[in-house]
Amino acid sequence: MRALLVVNPAATTTSARTRDVLIHALASEMKLEAVTTEYRGHARDLGRQAADSNDIDLVVALGGDGTVNEVVNGLLHDGPDPERRPGLAVVPGGSTNVFARALGLPNDPVEATGALLDAVAQGRRRVVGLGRAAGTPGTEDESVPARWFTFNAGLGFDAGVVGRVEQQRELGKTSTHALYVRQVLRQFIGEPNRRRGTITLEREGADPIRDLVVAIVSNTSPWTYLGNRPMYTSPKAAFDKGIDVMGLSRLSAASVARYGTQLLTSSPERGPRGKHVVSLHDMDRFTLHSKAPLPLQMDGDHLGLRTSVTFTGVRRALRVIV
């Protein structure tokens, strides 16, 4: 097997020595080319080159969810074709690693490498569905390029939190769960629309759902992790179904405390609930419009402000070695 290993040198939970050990282990079982990313978007470019080549069977992403997202967008730059395009494997190296853990991989990069080598030797693979987001035709965002996401996306409050975390990381702060919690509190204090949202969800054959403060789109579950604790916004979301969405129409202090507690105690059977909660399951397509530009995130990557985004669930989009 010929494989391309895409290494993020800034991965938060692996040292240079650990990465060298993992590279040698992988190279002992496959014909491996390892490339270290040098700029934002480099992993996407490498994934695209692998997809367009005729001699790469597998792309291994060694890094966090952002690295995985870039590789996936490179592999699928010309659309999904899981039987012909290179497969994807993941060695988790970030602070959260939602996609890898949702696939059932160990969160430890050494253990995950061992699991990957076993999967290669035994020919284990699965084809997963992905989410896709694009600017809505006929709106001011229609020229925004489409982008794939592997586990979640969000418009509004949660994307604002992601943006704040990225700002702190650019200032040299380490990505920790405590950092995320602090930014949630700061986003809440600065949120201008927490009592009456600006988001409208539109889908074919149903009435619009209006005045959402936040909309969280899930391609799988859990939504994320706080340390080792999984948190579920859409417990029934799965890689072999369409996409789910959970929206909140109010974020008062009392409701934030209630929903925060529900998230911390959520499970594969039960997520947030209440009269201000909207939950939709296994959807193929819907659009989120906002009266004012709101932050958008995908797989934990802040993508700027948007007023209209159309989301699509694409079944059987990517072959994964797991």
mmCIF file of C-alpha atoms in Angstrom:
data_model
loop_
_atom_site.group_PDB
_atom_site.id
_atom_site.type_symbol
_atom_site.label_atom_id
_atom_site.label_comp_id
_atom_site.label_asym_id
_atom_site.label_seq_id
_atom_site.Cartn_x
_atom_site.Cartn_y
_atom_site.Cartn_z
ATOM 1 C CA MET A 1 0.000 0.000 0.000
ATOM 2 C CA ARG A 2 1.251 3.469 -0.915
ATOM 3 C CA ALA A 3 0.318 6.061 1.675
ATOM 4 C CA LEU A 4 0.758 9.783 2.193
ATOM 5 C CA LEU A 5 1.139 10.873 5.796
ATOM 6 C CA VAL A 6 0.119 14.492 6.402
ATOM 7 C CA VAL A 7 1.739 15.686 9.636
ATOM 8 C CA ASN A 8 0.687 18.822 11.478
ATOM 9 C CA PRO A 9 3.784 19.871 13.466
ATOM 10 C CA ALA A 10 1.632 22.092 15.684
ATOM 11 C CA ALA A 11 -0.576 19.204 16.852
ATOM 12 C CA THR A 12 -1.148 19.904 20.525
ATOM 13 C CA THR A 13 -0.815 16.414 22.020
ATOM 14 C CA THR A 14 2.148 14.968 20.125
ATOM 15 C CA SER A 15 5.823 15.837 20.448
ATOM 16 C CA ALA A 16 8.351 15.706 17.632
ATOM 17 C CA ARG A 17 9.787 12.509 19.134
ATOM 18 C CA THR A 18 6.357 10.875 19.292
ATOM 19 C CA ARG A 19 5.630 11.830 15.699
ATOM 20 C CA ASP A 20 8.930 10.283 14.601
ATOM 21 C CA VAL A 21 8.039 7.028 16.368
ATOM 22 C CA LEU A 22 4.620 6.961 14.704
ATOM 23 C CA ILE A 23 6.099 7.659 11.276
ATOM 24 C CA HIS A 24 8.585 4.778 11.638
ATOM 25 C CA ALA A 25 5.809 2.434 12.769
ATOM 26 C CA LEU A 26 3.634 3.296 9.775
ATOM 27 C CA ALA A 27 6.568 3.138 7.355
ATOM 28 C CA SER A 28 7.340 -0.408 8.508
ATOM 29 C CA GLU A 29 4.005 -1.636 7.121
ATOM 30 C CA MET A 30 3.440 0.502 4.013
ATOM 31 C CA LYS A 31 5.273 2.524 1.403
ATOM 32 C CA LEU A 32 5.016 5.860 3.146
ATOM 33 C CA GLU A 33 5.722 9.447 2.178
ATOM 34 C CA ALA A 34 5.493 11.847 5.123
ATOM 35 C CA VAL A 35 4.940 15.568 4.538
ATOM 36 C CA THR A 36 4.844 18.188 7.284
ATOM 37 C CA THR A 37 2.370 21.005 6.752
ATOM 38 C CA GLU A 38 3.845 24.488 6.457
ATOM 39 C CA TYR A 39 0.832 26.804 6.187
ATOM 40 C CA ARG A 40 -2.905 26.936 6.742
ATOM 41 C CA GLY A 41 -4.546 25.034 3.900
ATOM 42 C CA HIS A 42 -1.450 22.932 3.156
ATOM 43 C CA ALA A 43 -3.172 19.722 4.305
ATOM 44 C CA ARG A 44 -6.028 20.474 1.900
ATOM 45 C CA ASP A 45 -3.560 20.959 -0.951
ATOM 46 C CA LEU A 46 -1.861 17.666 -0.111
ATOM 47 C CA GLY A 47 -5.198 15.854 -0.003
ATOM 48 C CA ARG A 48 -6.098 17.274 -3.394
ATOM 49 C CA GLN A 49 -2.798 16.155 -4.890
ATOM 50 C CA ALA A 50 -3.354 12.664 -3.511
ATOM 51 C CA ALA A 51 -6.872 12.548 -4.965
ATOM 52 C CA ASP A 52 -5.571 13.558 -8.381
ATOM 53 C CA SER A 53 -2.675 11.104 -8.363
ATOM 54 C CA ASN A 54 -2.821 7.543 -9.604
ATOM 55 C CA ASP A 55 -0.523 5.951 -7.055
ATOM 56 C CA ILE A 56 -1.761 6.942 -3.568
ATOM 57 C CA ASP A 57 -4.008 4.382 -1.865
ATOM 58 C CA LEU A 58 -4.333 6.010 1.538
ATOM 59 C CA VAL A 59 -3.922 9.441 3.144
ATOM 60 C CA VAL A 60 -3.160 9.420 6.857
ATOM 61 C CA ALA A 61 -3.858 12.640 8.781
ATOM 62 C CA LEU A 62 -1.717 13.062 11.905
ATOM 63 C CA GLY A 63 -3.171 16.026 13.734
ATOM 64 C CA GLY A 64 -6.364 17.419 15.155
ATOM 65 C CA ASP A 65 -9.814 17.879 13.679
ATOM 66 C CA GLY A 66 -8.684 20.910 11.675
ATOM 67 C CA THR A 67 -6.020 18.860 9.894
ATOM 68 C CA VAL A 68 -8.532 16.091 9.171
ATOM 69 C CA ASN A 69 -11.020 18.620 7.788
ATOM 70 C CA GLU A 70 -8.437 20.073 5.423
ATOM 71 C CA VAL A 71 -7.385 16.638 4.166
ATOM 72 C CA VAL A 72 -11.021 15.636 3.581
ATOM 73 C CA ASN A 73 -11.732 18.816 1.632
ATOM 74 C CA GLY A 74 -8.702 18.106 -0.511
ATOM 75 C CA LEU A 75 -9.662 14.496 -1.144
ATOM 76 C CA LEU A 76 -13.219 15.493 -2.094
ATOM 77 C CA HIS A 77 -12.379 18.636 -4.069
ATOM 78 C CA ASP A 78 -13.937 17.091 -7.179
ATOM 79 C CA GLY A 79 -16.802 15.360 -5.383
ATOM 80 C CA PRO A 80 -17.159 12.066 -3.510
ATOM 81 C CA ASP A 81 -16.077 8.799 -5.074
ATOM 82 C CA PRO A 82 -15.232 6.457 -2.201
ATOM 83 C CA GLU A 83 -14.312 3.483 -4.355
ATOM 84 C CA ARG A 84 -11.842 5.320 -6.585
ATOM 85 C CA ARG A 85 -10.337 8.041 -4.410
ATOM 86 C CA PRO A 86 -7.714 7.321 -1.742
ATOM 87 C CA GLY A 87 -9.014 6.222 1.618
ATOM 88 C CA LEU A 88 -8.548 8.238 4.789
ATOM 89 C CA ALA A 89 -6.984 7.201 8.081
ATOM 90 C CA VAL A 90 -6.590 9.347 11.186
ATOM 91 C CA VAL A 91 -3.984 9.429 13.934
ATOM 92 C CA PRO A 92 -5.383 11.842 16.546
ATOM 93 C CA GLY A 93 -3.017 14.584 17.634
ATOM 94 C CA GLY A 94 -5.297 17.456 18.616
ATOM 95 C CA SER A 95 -6.893 18.508 21.866
ATOM 96 C CA THR A 96 -10.345 17.025 21.166
ATOM 97 C CA ASN A 97 -10.192 14.679 18.127
ATOM 98 C CA VAL A 98 -13.964 14.370 17.723
ATOM 99 C CA PHE A 99 -13.915 12.696 14.304
ATOM 100 C CA ALA A 100 -11.364 10.046 15.286
ATOM 101 C CA ARG A 101 -13.164 9.235 18.539
ATOM 102 C CA ALA A 102 -16.554 9.122 16.810
ATOM 103 C CA LEU A 103 -15.064 6.456 14.528
ATOM 104 C CA GLY A 104 -14.166 4.434 17.619
ATOM 105 C CA LEU A 105 -10.417 5.089 17.533
ATOM 106 C CA PRO A 106 -8.385 5.408 20.747
ATOM 107 C CA ASN A 107 -7.637 9.014 21.659
ATOM 108 C CA ASP A 108 -3.982 8.159 22.291
ATOM 109 C CA PRO A 109 -1.958 8.567 19.060
ATOM 110 C CA VAL A 110 0.263 5.543 19.731
ATOM 111 C CA GLU A 111 -2.710 3.268 20.412
ATOM 112 C CA ALA A 112 -4.536 4.721 17.406
ATOM 113 C CA THR A 113 -1.537 3.955 15.191
ATOM 114 C CA GLY A 114 -1.620 0.362 16.375
ATOM 115 C CA ALA A 115 -5.347 0.189 15.604
ATOM 116 C CA LEU A 116 -4.705 1.656 12.152
ATOM 117 C CA LEU A 117 -2.018 -0.908 11.358
ATOM 118 C CA ASP A 118 -4.371 -3.699 12.446
ATOM 119 C CA ALA A 119 -7.115 -2.257 10.214
ATOM 120 C CA VAL A 120 -4.769 -2.125 7.225
ATOM 121 C CA ALA A 121 -3.572 -5.685 7.811
ATOM 122 C CA GLN A 122 -7.144 -6.979 8.125
ATOM 123 C CA GLY A 123 -8.594 -4.837 5.351
ATOM 124 C CA ARG A 124 -11.098 -3.113 7.673
ATOM 125 C CA ARG A 125 -12.854 -0.108 6.174
ATOM 126 C CA ARG A 126 -16.148 1.704 6.179
ATOM 127 C CA VAL A 127 -17.760 4.352 4.002
ATOM 128 C CA VAL A 128 -19.125 7.316 5.949
ATOM 129 C CA GLY A 129 -21.447 10.159 5.117
ATOM 130 C CA LEU A 130 -20.347 13.776 5.443
ATOM 131 C CA GLY A 131 -21.918 17.196 5.704
ATOM 132 C CA ARG A 132 -21.475 19.909 3.114
ATOM 133 C CA ALA A 133 -22.136 23.634 3.488
ATOM 134 C CA ALA A 134 -22.264 26.293 0.785
ATOM 135 C CA GLY A 135 -23.450 29.838 0.262
ATOM 136 C CA THR A 136 -27.139 29.838 -0.658
ATOM 137 C CA PRO A 137 -27.938 30.634 -4.316
ATOM 138 C CA GLY A 138 -29.672 33.979 -4.763
ATOM 139 C CA THR A 139 -28.156 35.498 -1.610
ATOM 140 C CA GLU A 140 -25.117 37.672 -0.979
ATOM 141 C CA ASP A 141 -23.253 34.541 0.166
ATOM 142 C CA GLU A 142 -23.880 32.535 -3.018
ATOM 143 C CA SER A 143 -20.246 32.916 -4.130
ATOM 144 C CA VAL A 144 -18.872 31.415 -0.901
ATOM 145 C CA PRO A 145 -17.180 28.110 -1.828
ATOM 146 C CA ALA A 146 -18.698 24.872 -0.606
ATOM 147 C CA ARG A 147 -16.893 23.059 2.175
ATOM 148 C CA TRP A 148 -17.174 19.579 3.701
ATOM 149 C CA PHE A 149 -17.364 18.898 7.428
ATOM 150 C CA THR A 150 -16.855 15.577 9.152
ATOM 151 C CA PHE A 151 -18.672 15.881 12.495
ATOM 152 C CA ASN A 152 -20.322 19.268 13.095
ATOM 153 C CA ALA A 153 -20.937 22.828 11.979
ATOM 154 C CA GLY A 154 -22.583 25.754 13.697
ATOM 155 C CA LEU A 155 -24.024 29.168 12.946
ATOM 156 C CA GLY A 156 -24.301 31.720 15.721
ATOM 157 C CA PHE A 157 -23.331 31.308 19.356
ATOM 158 C CA ASP A 158 -21.098 28.213 19.214
ATOM 159 C CA ALA A 159 -19.219 29.552 16.184
ATOM 160 C CA GLY A 160 -18.611 32.766 18.115
ATOM 161 C CA VAL A 161 -17.013 30.701 20.883
ATOM 162 C CA VAL A 162 -14.779 28.961 18.325
ATOM 163 C CA GLY A 163 -13.709 32.345 16.959
ATOM 164 C CA ARG A 164 -12.812 33.580 20.440
ATOM 165 C CA VAL A 165 -10.753 30.451 21.118
ATOM 166 C CA GLU A 166 -8.863 30.921 17.843
ATOM 167 C CA GLN A 167 -8.075 34.514 18.813
ATOM 168 C CA GLN A 168 -6.682 33.336 22.142
ATOM 169 C CA ARG A 169 -4.569 30.677 20.444
ATOM 170 C CA GLU A 170 -3.131 33.296 18.102
ATOM 171 C CA LEU A 171 -2.077 35.201 21.233
ATOM 172 C CA GLY A 172 -0.155 32.137 22.383
ATOM 173 C CA LYS A 173 -2.715 30.491 24.676
ATOM 174 C CA THR A 174 -2.836 26.695 24.740
ATOM 175 C CA SER A 175 -6.023 25.030 23.528
ATOM 176 C CA THR A 176 -7.510 23.542 26.678
ATOM 177 C CA HIS A 177 -11.023 22.725 27.796
ATOM 178 C CA ALA A 178 -10.769 25.449 30.437
ATOM 179 C CA LEU A 179 -10.034 27.944 27.661
ATOM 180 C CA TYR A 180 -13.226 26.880 25.856
ATOM 181 C CA VAL A 181 -15.315 27.254 29.022
ATOM 182 C CA ARG A 182 -14.002 30.786 29.588
ATOM 183 C CA GLN A 183 -14.815 31.776 26.025
ATOM 184 C CA VAL A 184 -18.353 30.363 26.351
ATOM 185 C CA LEU A 185 -18.925 32.734 29.279
ATOM 186 C CA ARG A 186 -17.457 35.693 27.396
ATOM 187 C CA GLN A 187 -19.520 34.912 24.304
ATOM 188 C CA PHE A 188 -22.659 34.767 26.422
ATOM 189 C CA ILE A 189 -21.942 38.140 28.032
ATOM 190 C CA GLY A 190 -21.314 39.730 24.635
ATOM 191 C CA GLU A 191 -24.128 37.969 22.740
ATOM 192 C CA PRO A 192 -26.525 40.716 21.471
ATOM 193 C CA ASN A 193 -29.292 38.375 20.264
ATOM 194 C CA ARG A 194 -29.563 35.902 23.115
ATOM 195 C CA ARG A 195 -33.224 36.674 23.914
ATOM 196 C CA ARG A 196 -34.458 36.767 20.322
ATOM 197 C CA GLY A 197 -32.391 35.116 17.631
ATOM 198 C CA THR A 198 -31.886 36.163 14.019
ATOM 199 C CA ILE A 199 -31.698 32.713 12.395
ATOM 200 C CA THR A 200 -34.465 31.138 10.297
ATOM 201 C CA LEU A 201 -34.293 27.471 9.289
ATOM 202 C CA GLU A 202 -35.979 26.637 5.980
ATOM 203 C CA ARG A 203 -36.544 23.165 4.548
ATOM 204 C CA GLU A 204 -38.667 21.813 1.738
ATOM 205 C CA GLY A 205 -42.195 20.820 2.673
ATOM 206 C CA ALA A 206 -42.271 22.420 6.128
ATOM 207 C CA ASP A 207 -42.897 25.803 7.715
ATOM 208 C CA PRO A 208 -39.842 27.911 8.536
ATOM 209 C CA ILE A 209 -38.463 27.790 12.067
ATOM 210 C CA ARG A 210 -37.674 31.360 13.129
ATOM 211 C CA ASP A 211 -35.777 33.343 15.751
ATOM 212 C CA LEU A 212 -33.024 30.848 16.576
ATOM 213 C CA VAL A 213 -29.978 32.147 18.455
ATOM 214 C CA VAL A 214 -27.811 29.210 17.455
ATOM 215 C CA ALA A 215 -28.070 26.250 15.112
ATOM 216 C CA ILE A 216 -25.720 23.279 15.569
ATOM 217 C CA VAL A 217 -25.512 20.826 12.681
ATOM 218 C CA SER A 218 -24.278 17.291 13.411
ATOM 219 C CA ASN A 219 -23.010 14.638 11.029
ATOM 220 C CA THR A 220 -22.377 12.185 13.876
ATOM 221 C CA SER A 221 -22.533 11.992 17.641
ATOM 222 C CA PRO A 222 -21.293 13.050 20.066
ATOM 223 C CA TRP A 223 -21.174 16.761 19.223
ATOM 224 C CA THR A 224 -17.889 17.247 21.081
ATOM 225 C CA TYR A 225 -15.995 16.223 24.215
ATOM 226 C CA LEU A 226 -15.192 18.057 27.420
ATOM 227 C CA GLY A 227 -12.128 16.131 28.500
ATOM 228 C CA ASN A 228 -13.252 12.514 28.317
ATOM 229 C CA ARG A 229 -16.926 13.381 28.685
ATOM 230 C CA PRO A 230 -18.912 13.190 25.425
ATOM 231 C CA MET A 231 -21.617 15.812 24.896
ATOM 232 C CA TYR A 232 -24.589 15.162 22.640
ATOM 233 C CA THR A 233 -26.649 17.870 20.949
ATOM 234 C CA SER A 234 -28.187 15.425 18.438
ATOM 235 C CA PRO A 235 -27.826 11.939 19.946
ATOM 236 C CA LYS A 236 -29.299 10.112 16.936
ATOM 237 C CA ALA A 237 -26.877 11.650 14.399
ATOM 238 C CA ALA A 238 -24.751 9.000 12.669
ATOM 239 C CA PHE A 239 -22.277 8.591 9.818
ATOM 240 C CA ASP A 240 -24.715 6.397 7.883
ATOM 241 C CA LYS A 241 -27.614 8.887 7.984
ATOM 242 C CA GLY A 242 -28.302 12.436 6.827
ATOM 243 C CA ILE A 243 -27.466 15.428 9.005
ATOM 244 C CA ASP A 244 -29.183 16.551 12.214
ATOM 245 C CA VAL A 245 -29.706 20.049 13.580
ATOM 246 C CA MET A 246 -30.353 21.317 17.084
ATOM 247 C CA GLY A 247 -31.413 24.941 17.529
ATOM 248 C CA LEU A 248 -32.029 27.161 20.533
ATOM 249 C CA SER A 249 -34.374 30.127 20.445
ATOM 250 C CA ARG A 250 -33.314 31.632 23.781
ATOM 251 C CA LEU A 251 -30.081 31.981 25.743
ATOM 252 C CA SER A 252 -31.019 33.679 28.981
ATOM 253 C CA ALA A 253 -28.830 33.074 32.024
ATOM 254 C CA ALA A 254 -31.312 30.524 33.345
ATOM 255 C CA SER A 255 -31.612 28.686 30.022
ATOM 256 C CA VAL A 256 -27.838 28.606 29.530
ATOM 257 C CA ALA A 257 -27.448 27.017 32.961
ATOM 258 C CA ARG A 258 -30.195 24.497 32.137
ATOM 259 C CA TYR A 259 -28.872 23.593 28.687
ATOM 260 C CA GLY A 260 -25.311 23.463 29.975
ATOM 261 C CA THR A 261 -26.366 20.971 32.635
ATOM 262 C CA GLN A 262 -28.288 18.958 30.044
ATOM 263 C CA LEU A 263 -25.217 18.845 27.791
ATOM 264 C CA LEU A 264 -22.964 17.702 30.626
ATOM 265 C CA THR A 265 -25.420 14.915 31.476
ATOM 266 C CA SER A 266 -26.415 14.113 27.883
ATOM 267 C CA SER A 267 -26.162 10.584 26.544
ATOM 268 C CA PRO A 268 -26.630 8.627 23.304
ATOM 269 C CA GLU A 269 -30.311 8.414 24.293
ATOM 270 C CA ARG A 270 -30.980 11.996 25.434
ATOM 271 C CA GLY A 271 -29.790 15.477 24.483
ATOM 272 C CA PRO A 272 -30.955 19.029 25.253
ATOM 273 C CA ARG A 273 -34.718 19.455 25.556
ATOM 274 C CA GLY A 274 -37.295 22.098 26.434
ATOM 275 C CA LYS A 275 -39.667 24.563 24.830
ATOM 276 C CA HIS A 276 -36.821 26.631 23.350
ATOM 277 C CA VAL A 277 -35.094 23.601 21.775
ATOM 278 C CA VAL A 278 -35.591 22.544 18.143
ATOM 279 C CA SER A 279 -34.320 19.104 17.053
ATOM 280 C CA LEU A 280 -34.472 17.680 13.520
ATOM 281 C CA HIS A 281 -33.068 14.289 12.509
ATOM 282 C CA ASP A 282 -31.732 12.630 9.338
ATOM 283 C CA MET A 283 -32.126 15.552 6.944
ATOM 284 C CA ASP A 284 -30.841 15.730 3.388
ATOM 285 C CA ARG A 285 -30.907 19.495 2.945
ATOM 286 C CA PHE A 286 -31.900 22.726 4.695
ATOM 287 C CA THR A 287 -30.910 26.392 4.749
ATOM 288 C CA LEU A 288 -30.102 28.752 7.599
ATOM 289 C CA HIS A 289 -30.760 32.440 6.960
ATOM 290 C CA SER A 290 -29.838 35.220 9.366
ATOM 291 C CA LYS A 291 -31.060 38.809 9.498
ATOM 292 C CA ALA A 292 -27.545 39.859 10.482
ATOM 293 C CA PRO A 293 -24.155 38.318 9.653
ATOM 294 C CA LEU A 294 -23.249 35.592 12.149
ATOM 295 C CA PRO A 295 -20.086 33.532 12.712
ATOM 296 C CA LEU A 296 -19.891 30.116 11.048
ATOM 297 C CA GLN A 297 -17.733 27.196 12.162
ATOM 298 C CA MET A 298 -17.095 23.759 10.706
ATOM 299 C CA ASP A 299 -15.250 21.021 12.582
ATOM 300 C CA GLY A 300 -14.058 23.628 15.064
ATOM 301 C CA ASP A 301 -12.649 25.988 12.418
ATOM 302 C CA HIS A 302 -13.986 29.568 12.387
ATOM 303 C CA LEU A 303 -14.875 30.575 8.821
ATOM 304 C CA GLY A 304 -16.006 34.167 9.235
ATOM 305 C CA LEU A 305 -19.457 35.765 9.063
ATOM 306 C CA ARG A 306 -22.368 34.480 6.949
ATOM 307 C CA THR A 307 -26.001 35.450 6.396
ATOM 308 C CA SER A 308 -27.196 32.373 4.481
ATOM 309 C CA VAL A 309 -25.795 28.842 4.395
ATOM 310 C CA THR A 310 -27.280 25.741 2.781
ATOM 311 C CA PHE A 311 -26.380 22.417 4.394
ATOM 312 C CA THR A 312 -26.499 19.048 2.648
ATOM 313 C CA GLY A 313 -26.047 15.561 4.066
ATOM 314 C CA VAL A 314 -24.139 13.359 1.607
ATOM 315 C CA ARG A 315 -24.324 9.646 2.316
ATOM 316 C CA ARG A 316 -21.408 7.366 1.396
ATOM 317 C CA ALA A 317 -18.990 10.170 0.719
ATOM 318 C CA LEU A 318 -15.630 8.929 2.043
ATOM 319 C CA ARG A 319 -13.829 5.616 2.575
ATOM 320 C CA VAL A 320 -12.196 5.401 6.013
ATOM 321 C CA ILE A 321 -9.729 2.806 7.272
ATOM 322 C CA VAL A 322 -10.737 2.060 10.844
#
